[in-house]
Coordinates of C-alpha atoms and ligand atoms in Angstrom, one line a residue:
M1 CA -7.2 23.4 2.8
N2 CA -6.2 23.1 6.6
N3 CA -3.8 20.8 8.4
K4 CA -6.8 19.0 10.3
K5 CA -7.3 15.1 9.7
T6 CA -10.1 14.2 7.4
V7 CA -12.7 11.5 7.7
I8 CA -15.4 10.1 5.2
V9 CA -18.5 8.5 7.0
T10 CA -20.7 6.6 4.6
G11 CA -24.4 6.7 5.6
A12 CA -24.2 9.7 7.9
S13 CA -27.4 11.4 7.0
K14 CA -29.1 9.9 10.1
G15 CA -28.7 7.1 12.8
I16 CA -25.2 6.0 13.9
G17 CA -23.6 7.5 10.9
A18 CA -24.7 11.1 11.8
D19 CA -23.6 10.7 15.5
I20 CA -20.4 9.3 14.2
A21 CA -20.0 12.5 11.9
I22 CA -20.7 14.7 15.0
H23 CA -18.2 13.2 17.1
F24 CA -15.4 13.3 14.5
A25 CA -16.3 17.2 14.0
E26 CA -16.1 17.9 17.7
K27 CA -12.7 16.1 17.7
G28 CA -11.5 18.6 15.2
Y29 CA -11.6 16.5 11.9
N30 CA -12.6 17.5 8.5
V31 CA -15.8 15.5 7.9
V32 CA -17.4 14.2 4.7
I33 CA -21.2 13.4 5.5
N34 CA -21.9 11.0 2.9
Y35 CA -25.6 10.4 2.0
N36 CA -27.6 8.8 -0.7
S37 CA -31.3 9.5 -0.6
S38 CA -31.7 11.4 2.6
A39 CA -30.5 14.8 1.2
Q40 CA -32.3 17.1 3.5
S41 CA -31.2 15.5 6.9
A42 CA -27.5 15.4 5.6
L43 CA -27.7 18.9 4.6
L44 CA -29.3 20.1 7.8
L45 CA -26.6 18.2 9.8
Q46 CA -23.8 19.8 7.6
R47 CA -25.3 23.4 8.1
S48 CA -25.8 22.7 11.8
L49 CA -22.1 21.7 12.2
A50 CA -20.8 24.3 9.8
Q51 CA -22.7 27.1 11.8
N52 CA -20.9 25.9 14.9
G53 CA -17.5 26.5 13.4
Y54 CA -16.8 22.8 12.2
S55 CA -15.2 21.7 8.9
V56 CA -17.8 19.8 7.1
I57 CA -19.3 19.0 3.9
A58 CA -22.0 16.7 2.6
H59 CA -21.6 14.4 -0.3
K60 CA -24.3 12.3 -2.1
A61 CA -22.8 9.0 -3.4
N62 CA -24.6 5.7 -3.4
V63 CA -22.0 3.3 -1.9
T64 CA -23.2 0.6 -4.7
N65 CA -22.1 2.9 -7.6
K66 CA -18.1 2.4 -7.8
L67 CA -17.9 6.0 -10.0
E68 CA -20.0 8.0 -7.4
V69 CA -17.6 6.5 -4.7
E70 CA -14.6 7.6 -6.4
L71 CA -15.7 10.8 -7.5
M72 CA -16.5 11.4 -3.4
I73 CA -12.9 10.5 -2.6
K74 CA -11.4 12.5 -5.4
E75 CA -13.5 15.8 -4.4
T76 CA -12.6 15.2 -0.7
I77 CA -8.8 14.9 -1.5
Y78 CA -9.2 18.1 -3.5
Q79 CA -11.1 20.0 -1.0
F80 CA -9.1 18.6 2.3
G81 CA -5.9 17.3 0.8
S82 CA -6.3 13.7 2.2
V83 CA -8.3 11.0 3.6
D84 CA -7.2 9.7 6.9
V85 CA -10.1 7.6 8.1
F86 CA -12.7 6.0 6.1
V87 CA -15.9 4.7 8.1
N88 CA -17.9 2.2 6.1
N89 CA -21.3 2.8 8.1
A90 CA -24.0 2.9 5.4
G91 CA -26.4 -0.3 5.6
I92 CA -29.7 -1.4 5.2
A93 CA -31.7 -4.2 7.0
Y94 CA -33.7 -6.8 5.5
E95 CA -36.2 -9.3 7.5
G96 CA -37.9 -12.3 6.0
L97 CA -37.8 -16.0 5.6
L98 CA -34.8 -17.1 3.3
N99 CA -37.1 -19.0 1.1
E100 CA -39.5 -16.1 0.7
T101 CA -36.8 -13.5 -0.2
E102 CA -36.8 -12.3 -3.8
D103 CA -33.6 -12.1 -5.7
Y104 CA -33.9 -8.2 -5.9
D105 CA -33.9 -7.9 -2.2
I106 CA -31.0 -10.3 -1.6
D107 CA -28.9 -8.5 -4.3
N108 CA -29.8 -5.1 -2.7
V109 CA -28.8 -6.1 0.7
I110 CA -25.5 -7.7 -0.4
N111 CA -24.8 -4.9 -2.8
V112 CA -25.2 -2.1 -0.1
N113 CA -24.0 -3.9 3.1
L114 CA -21.0 -5.8 1.5
K115 CA -20.2 -4.7 -2.1
G116 CA -20.5 -1.2 -1.0
V117 CA -17.8 -1.5 1.7
I118 CA -15.5 -3.4 -0.9
N119 CA -16.4 -0.3 -3.4
C120 CA -15.3 2.2 -0.7
C121 CA -12.2 0.3 0.5
R122 CA -11.0 -0.1 -3.4
A123 CA -11.3 3.4 -3.9
V124 CA -9.8 4.9 -0.8
L125 CA -6.9 2.2 -0.8
P126 CA -4.6 3.8 -3.5
H127 CA -4.6 7.2 -1.6
M128 CA -4.0 5.7 1.6
I129 CA -1.1 3.2 0.3
N130 CA 0.4 6.3 -1.3
N131 CA 0.4 8.1 2.0
K132 CA 1.5 5.1 3.9
S133 CA -1.3 5.7 6.5
G134 CA -4.8 5.3 7.2
K135 CA -7.6 3.8 9.3
I136 CA -10.6 1.8 7.7
I137 CA -13.3 1.2 10.2
N138 CA -16.3 -0.9 9.1
I139 CA -19.6 -1.2 10.7
S140 CA -20.9 -4.9 10.8
S141 CA -23.6 -6.3 13.2
I142 CA -23.6 -8.8 16.1
W143 CA -25.7 -10.9 13.5
G144 CA -22.7 -10.9 11.5
I145 CA -21.2 -12.8 14.5
S146 CA -24.1 -14.7 15.5
G147 CA -26.8 -14.9 12.8
A148 CA -30.2 -13.9 13.2
S149 CA -33.3 -16.1 12.3
C150 CA -35.2 -14.3 9.5
E151 CA -32.4 -12.0 8.7
S152 CA -30.2 -14.5 6.8
V153 CA -28.9 -12.3 4.0
Y154 CA -28.4 -9.4 6.3
S155 CA -26.2 -11.7 8.6
A156 CA -24.5 -13.1 5.7
S157 CA -23.7 -9.4 4.4
K158 CA -22.5 -8.5 7.9
A159 CA -20.3 -11.7 8.3
G160 CA -18.9 -10.8 4.9
V161 CA -17.7 -7.5 6.4
I162 CA -15.9 -9.1 9.3
G163 CA -14.2 -11.5 6.8
L164 CA -13.4 -8.4 4.6
T165 CA -12.0 -6.7 7.7
K166 CA -9.6 -9.6 8.7
A167 CA -8.3 -10.2 5.0
L168 CA -7.9 -6.4 4.1
A169 CA -6.1 -5.8 7.4
K170 CA -3.3 -8.3 6.6
E171 CA -3.1 -7.0 3.0
A172 CA -3.0 -3.2 3.8
G173 CA -1.1 -3.6 7.1
P174 CA 2.3 -3.4 5.4
S175 CA 1.2 -0.2 3.9
G176 CA 0.7 1.4 7.2
I177 CA -3.2 1.0 7.2
T178 CA -5.3 -0.5 10.0
V179 CA -8.6 -2.1 9.1
N180 CA -11.0 -2.8 12.1
C181 CA -14.8 -3.5 12.6
I182 CA -17.6 -2.7 15.1
A183 CA -20.6 -4.9 15.5
P184 CA -23.2 -3.2 17.2
G185 CA -25.9 -4.8 19.1
M186 CA -29.4 -3.2 19.3
I187 CA -28.9 0.5 19.0
D188 CA -31.6 3.2 19.1
T189 CA -32.1 4.3 15.5
Q190 CA -34.8 4.5 12.5
M191 CA -33.5 1.0 11.7
N192 CA -35.3 -0.5 14.8
A193 CA -38.2 2.0 14.4
S194 CA -40.8 -0.8 13.5
L195 CA -40.1 -2.9 16.6
T196 CA -42.7 -2.6 19.3
V197 CA -41.8 -1.7 22.9
E198 CA -42.5 -5.3 24.2
E199 CA -40.1 -6.6 21.3
V200 CA -37.3 -4.2 22.4
N201 CA -38.0 -5.1 26.1
E202 CA -37.8 -8.7 25.3
F203 CA -34.4 -8.4 23.6
T204 CA -32.9 -6.3 26.0
S205 CA -34.0 -8.3 29.2
K206 CA -31.6 -11.0 27.9
L207 CA -28.5 -8.6 27.8
P208 CA -26.0 -8.4 30.7
I209 CA -26.4 -4.6 30.3
S210 CA -30.2 -4.6 29.9
R211 CA -31.0 -1.7 27.7
I212 CA -30.8 -0.6 24.1
G213 CA -27.5 0.8 23.1
T214 CA -26.9 4.5 21.9
T215 CA -25.5 5.9 18.8
S216 CA -23.0 7.9 20.8
E217 CA -21.6 4.5 22.3
I218 CA -20.9 3.2 18.8
A219 CA -19.5 6.8 17.7
D220 CA -17.1 6.5 20.8
T221 CA -15.7 3.1 19.7
V222 CA -15.2 4.4 16.2
L223 CA -13.2 7.6 17.5
F224 CA -11.1 5.1 19.6
L225 CA -10.2 2.9 16.6
A226 CA -9.5 6.0 14.5
S227 CA -7.1 7.4 17.3
D228 CA -3.5 6.8 17.9
S229 CA -4.3 4.7 21.1
A230 CA -5.6 2.0 18.5
N231 CA -2.4 2.1 16.2
Y232 CA -1.5 -1.7 17.0
I233 CA -5.1 -2.9 16.7
T234 CA -6.0 -4.4 13.3
G235 CA -8.2 -6.9 11.8
Q236 CA -10.6 -7.1 15.0
T237 CA -14.2 -6.8 15.5
I238 CA -15.2 -5.2 18.7
A239 CA -18.9 -6.1 19.7
V240 CA -20.7 -3.1 21.1
D241 CA -23.6 -5.0 22.3
G242 CA -24.3 -4.8 25.9
G243 CA -22.8 -8.3 26.4
L244 CA -25.0 -10.3 24.0
T245 CA -22.4 -12.0 22.2
I246 CA -20.7 -13.2 25.4
Ligands
NAP1 P1 -30.4 4.0 9.6 O1 -30.7 5.1 10.6 O2 -31.4 3.2 8.6 O3 -29.3 4.8 8.6 C1 -28.8 4.1 7.4 C2 -27.8 5.0 6.8 O4 -27.2 4.2 5.5 C3 -28.4 6.4 6.0 O5 -27.7 7.3 6.3 C4 -28.6 5.9 4.8 O6 -28.5 7.2 3.8 C5 -27.3 5.1 4.5 N1 -27.4 4.3 3.2 C6 -28.0 3.4 2.9 N2 -28.1 2.8 1.6 C7 -27.0 3.4 1.0 C8 -26.3 3.6 -0.1 N3 -26.6 2.6 -1.0 N4 -25.4 4.4 -0.4 C9 -25.1 5.3 0.6 N5 -25.7 5.5 1.7 C10 -26.7 4.6 2.2 O7 -29.4 2.9 10.0 P2 -28.4 2.8 11.4 O8 -29.3 2.0 12.6 O9 -27.9 4.1 11.7 O10 -27.5 1.8 11.0 C11 -25.9 2.2 10.4 C12 -25.1 0.9 10.4 O11 -25.2 0.3 11.6 C13 -25.7 -0.1 9.2 O12 -24.5 -0.6 8.6 C14 -26.3 -1.2 10.1 O13 -26.6 -2.4 9.5 C15 -25.4 -1.0 11.5 N6 -26.0 -1.7 12.5 C16 -27.1 -1.1 13.3 C17 -27.9 -1.6 14.3 C18 -29.0 -1.0 14.8 O14 -29.4 -1.6 15.9 N7 -29.3 0.3 14.5 C19 -27.5 -2.7 14.8 C20 -26.2 -3.4 14.1 C21 -25.6 -2.8 13.1 P3 -29.7 7.6 3.0 O15 -30.9 7.8 3.9 O16 -29.2 9.2 2.7 O17 -29.9 7.1 1.9

């Protein structure tokens, strides 16, 4: 155990989550890299950060599985003594006409993107309430604000995360806990790997800041919300989207 602050980042095996984990490690936090299926990339990231002297562990837990999430939080507290910041980043994309979307896909998107966040909040809250402090940061999406055609279920799951953020901010505020949300625009990760260069260019040409965003730009905003500079901010959703939602 050490006297550093501790953060758990869900879905930190790659993409935005991996960069959030790196940013927190560089800020001196104990970092828990949560992953589900990408063990190899999660363990590679953990090893490379540990080799550079950072305090980092990797922990497998499917956010849809309440018991696995509870175990992750128990083990984090055992290892590091507390959970000061919890970043709900894990998520999956789904595209398709609503009428052609199978029940299985609807359940899967809602279970990972919304119920997964609920599972994690429920599991970490008793500890944060006991500490009378904590910061929960949820990763939604601009589509949770404005809705995307052919991404109705994804948009609904991400709108749910924004609603949850506001409600939980009210509920947990008196216990010294802030709950905030980030709505990224199009960010350069594997989630967008299926888009063609033309599709990306068409999307970015409509933005005031005419380019795709970087994982680092999301991670910097997460760090801000986790910092003392954001102590009086709660229940908010910050769009980091190049101006798309203006
Ligand atoms: P990504 O590269 O596809 O990474 C997704 C991460 O989520 C992976 O680490 C994955 O872990 C994890 N994950 C998925 N299902 C999980 C589960 N059941 N339990 C635990 N972890 C799980 O995606 P990304 O682009 O970095 O997206 C990160 C977040 O930002 C998501 O919530 C996404 O909706 C949101 N977002 C992304 C964009 C964008 O343009 N990229 C825009 C708006 C919002 P494993 O591989 O180990 O399973």
